[in-house]
C-alpha positions as semicolon CSV with decimal commas, in nm:
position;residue;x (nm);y (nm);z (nm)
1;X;7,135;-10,621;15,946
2;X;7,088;-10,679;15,576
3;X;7,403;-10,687;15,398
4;X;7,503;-10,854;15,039
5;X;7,277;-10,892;14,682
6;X;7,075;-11,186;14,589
7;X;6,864;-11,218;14,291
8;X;6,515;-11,378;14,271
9;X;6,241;-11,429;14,006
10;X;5,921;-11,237;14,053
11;X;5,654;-11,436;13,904
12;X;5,360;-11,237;13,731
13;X;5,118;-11,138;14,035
14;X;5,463;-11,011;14,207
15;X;5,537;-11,263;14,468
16;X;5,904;-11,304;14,505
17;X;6,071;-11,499;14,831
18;X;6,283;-11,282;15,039
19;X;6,672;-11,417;15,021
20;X;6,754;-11,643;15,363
21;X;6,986;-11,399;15,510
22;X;6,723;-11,136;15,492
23;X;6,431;-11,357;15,620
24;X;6,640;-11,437;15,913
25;X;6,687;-11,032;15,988
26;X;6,354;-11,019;16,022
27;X;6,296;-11,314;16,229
28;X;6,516;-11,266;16,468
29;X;6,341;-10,869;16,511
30;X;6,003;-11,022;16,515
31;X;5,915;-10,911;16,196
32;X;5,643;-11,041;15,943
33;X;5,564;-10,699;15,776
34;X;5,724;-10,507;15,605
35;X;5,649;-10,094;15,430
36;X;5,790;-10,077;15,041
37;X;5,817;-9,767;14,919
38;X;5,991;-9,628;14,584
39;X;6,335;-9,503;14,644
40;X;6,341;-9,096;14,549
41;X;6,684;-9,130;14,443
42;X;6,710;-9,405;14,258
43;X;6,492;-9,610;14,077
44;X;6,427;-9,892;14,314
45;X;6,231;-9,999;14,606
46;X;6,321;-9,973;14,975
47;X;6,209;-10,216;15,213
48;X;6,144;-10,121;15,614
49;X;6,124;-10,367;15,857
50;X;5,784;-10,204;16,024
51;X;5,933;-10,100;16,322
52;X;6,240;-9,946;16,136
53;X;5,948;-9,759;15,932
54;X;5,771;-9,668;16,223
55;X;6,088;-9,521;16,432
56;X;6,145;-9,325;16,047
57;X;5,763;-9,182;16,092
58;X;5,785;-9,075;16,424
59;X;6,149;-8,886;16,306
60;X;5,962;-8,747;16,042
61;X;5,681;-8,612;16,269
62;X;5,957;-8,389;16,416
63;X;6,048;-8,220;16,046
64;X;5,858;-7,870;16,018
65;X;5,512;-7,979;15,860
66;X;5,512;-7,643;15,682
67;X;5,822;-7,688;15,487
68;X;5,783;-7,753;15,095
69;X;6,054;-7,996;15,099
70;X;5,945;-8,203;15,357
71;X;5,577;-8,201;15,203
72;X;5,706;-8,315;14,893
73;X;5,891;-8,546;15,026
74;X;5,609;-8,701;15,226
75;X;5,395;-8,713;14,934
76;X;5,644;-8,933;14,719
77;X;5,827;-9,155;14,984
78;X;5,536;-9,148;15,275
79;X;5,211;-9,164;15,041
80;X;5,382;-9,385;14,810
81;X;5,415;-9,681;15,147
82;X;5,270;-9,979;15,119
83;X;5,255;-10,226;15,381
84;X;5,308;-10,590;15,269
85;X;5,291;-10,947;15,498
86;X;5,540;-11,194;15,416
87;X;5,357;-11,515;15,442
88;X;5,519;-11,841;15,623
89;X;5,752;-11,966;15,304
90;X;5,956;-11,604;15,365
91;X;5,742;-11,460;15,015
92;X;5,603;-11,127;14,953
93;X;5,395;-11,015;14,714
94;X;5,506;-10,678;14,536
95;X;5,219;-10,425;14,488
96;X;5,191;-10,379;14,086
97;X;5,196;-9,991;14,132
98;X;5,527;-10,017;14,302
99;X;5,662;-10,254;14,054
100;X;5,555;-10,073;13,717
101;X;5,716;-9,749;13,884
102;X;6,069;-9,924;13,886
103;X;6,003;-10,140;13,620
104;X;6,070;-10,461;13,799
105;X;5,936;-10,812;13,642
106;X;6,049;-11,143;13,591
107;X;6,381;-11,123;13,757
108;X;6,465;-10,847;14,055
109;X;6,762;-10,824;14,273
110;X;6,788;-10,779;14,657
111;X;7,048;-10,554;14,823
112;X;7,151;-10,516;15,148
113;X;7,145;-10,133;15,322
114;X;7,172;-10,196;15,678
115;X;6,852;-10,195;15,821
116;X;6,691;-10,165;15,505
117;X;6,699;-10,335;15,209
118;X;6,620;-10,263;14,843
119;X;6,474;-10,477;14,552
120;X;6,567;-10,364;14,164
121;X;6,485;-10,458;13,835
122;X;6,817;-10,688;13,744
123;X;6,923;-10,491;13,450
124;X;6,861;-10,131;13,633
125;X;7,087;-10,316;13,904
126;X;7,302;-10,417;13,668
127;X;7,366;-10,066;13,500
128;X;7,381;-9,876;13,844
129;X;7,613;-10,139;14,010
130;X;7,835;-10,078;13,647
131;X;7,806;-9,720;13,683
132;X;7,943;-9,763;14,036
133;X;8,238;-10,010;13,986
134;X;8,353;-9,724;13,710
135;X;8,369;-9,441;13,923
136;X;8,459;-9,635;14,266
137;X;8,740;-9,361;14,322
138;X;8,463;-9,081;14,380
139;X;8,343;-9,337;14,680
């Protein structure tokens, strides 16, 4: 489970360590890749644990292939994918593409989403997790 935010530096060929609390999540499922992908409805990154991304591909092998929605969708969150290994120091290195599309550099923040986890540019955290604590009655 990945729950609460942590924020780390990025340095400039996008390595960033991955908080403790997450690292251990992954250890403990075996994990030492992970699939980043840009978030369609907000602009961050989601991070899969590869076996939560491949359970989420073979879910989205079941969708009607046909449908415009789902095509579209596979073309932004699916084709967008990147697989990354996290080395032995718990670090990951953050493709640039991904990174320029969110605008994340020098400082990025982690947060928790269950089996997933997501990694923002600090001040596009900062404004969303404002924009949030102002209208935490619609929640």
């Amino acid at each position: 489970m990945f729950r609460g935010w942590y924020e780390h530096s990025v340095n400039s060929k996008g390595r960033v360590s991955i908080p403790a609390a997450f690292r251990d999540a992954l250890s403990a499922r075996a994990e030492d890749r992970v699939i980043v992908t840009v978030n369609v409805a907000a602009r961050s990154l989601v991070v899969y644990p590869l076996s939560m991304w491949t359970e989420f591909e073979e879910r989205l092998r079941q969708a009607p292939q046909f449908d415009e929605k789902v095509q579209r969708f596979r073309r932004i969150y699916v084709a967008g994918a990147m697989e990354c290994p996290i080395d032995k120091l718990g670090r990951m290195v953050l493709p640039a593409r991904l990174r320029e599309q969110v605008g994340i550099a020098g400082e990025a923040v982690f947060s928790g989403d269950i089996e997933k986890f997501q990694i923002w540019a600090k001040v596009e955290w900062e404004r969303v997790r404002e924009a949030d604590l102002e209208n935490v009655e619609d929640v």
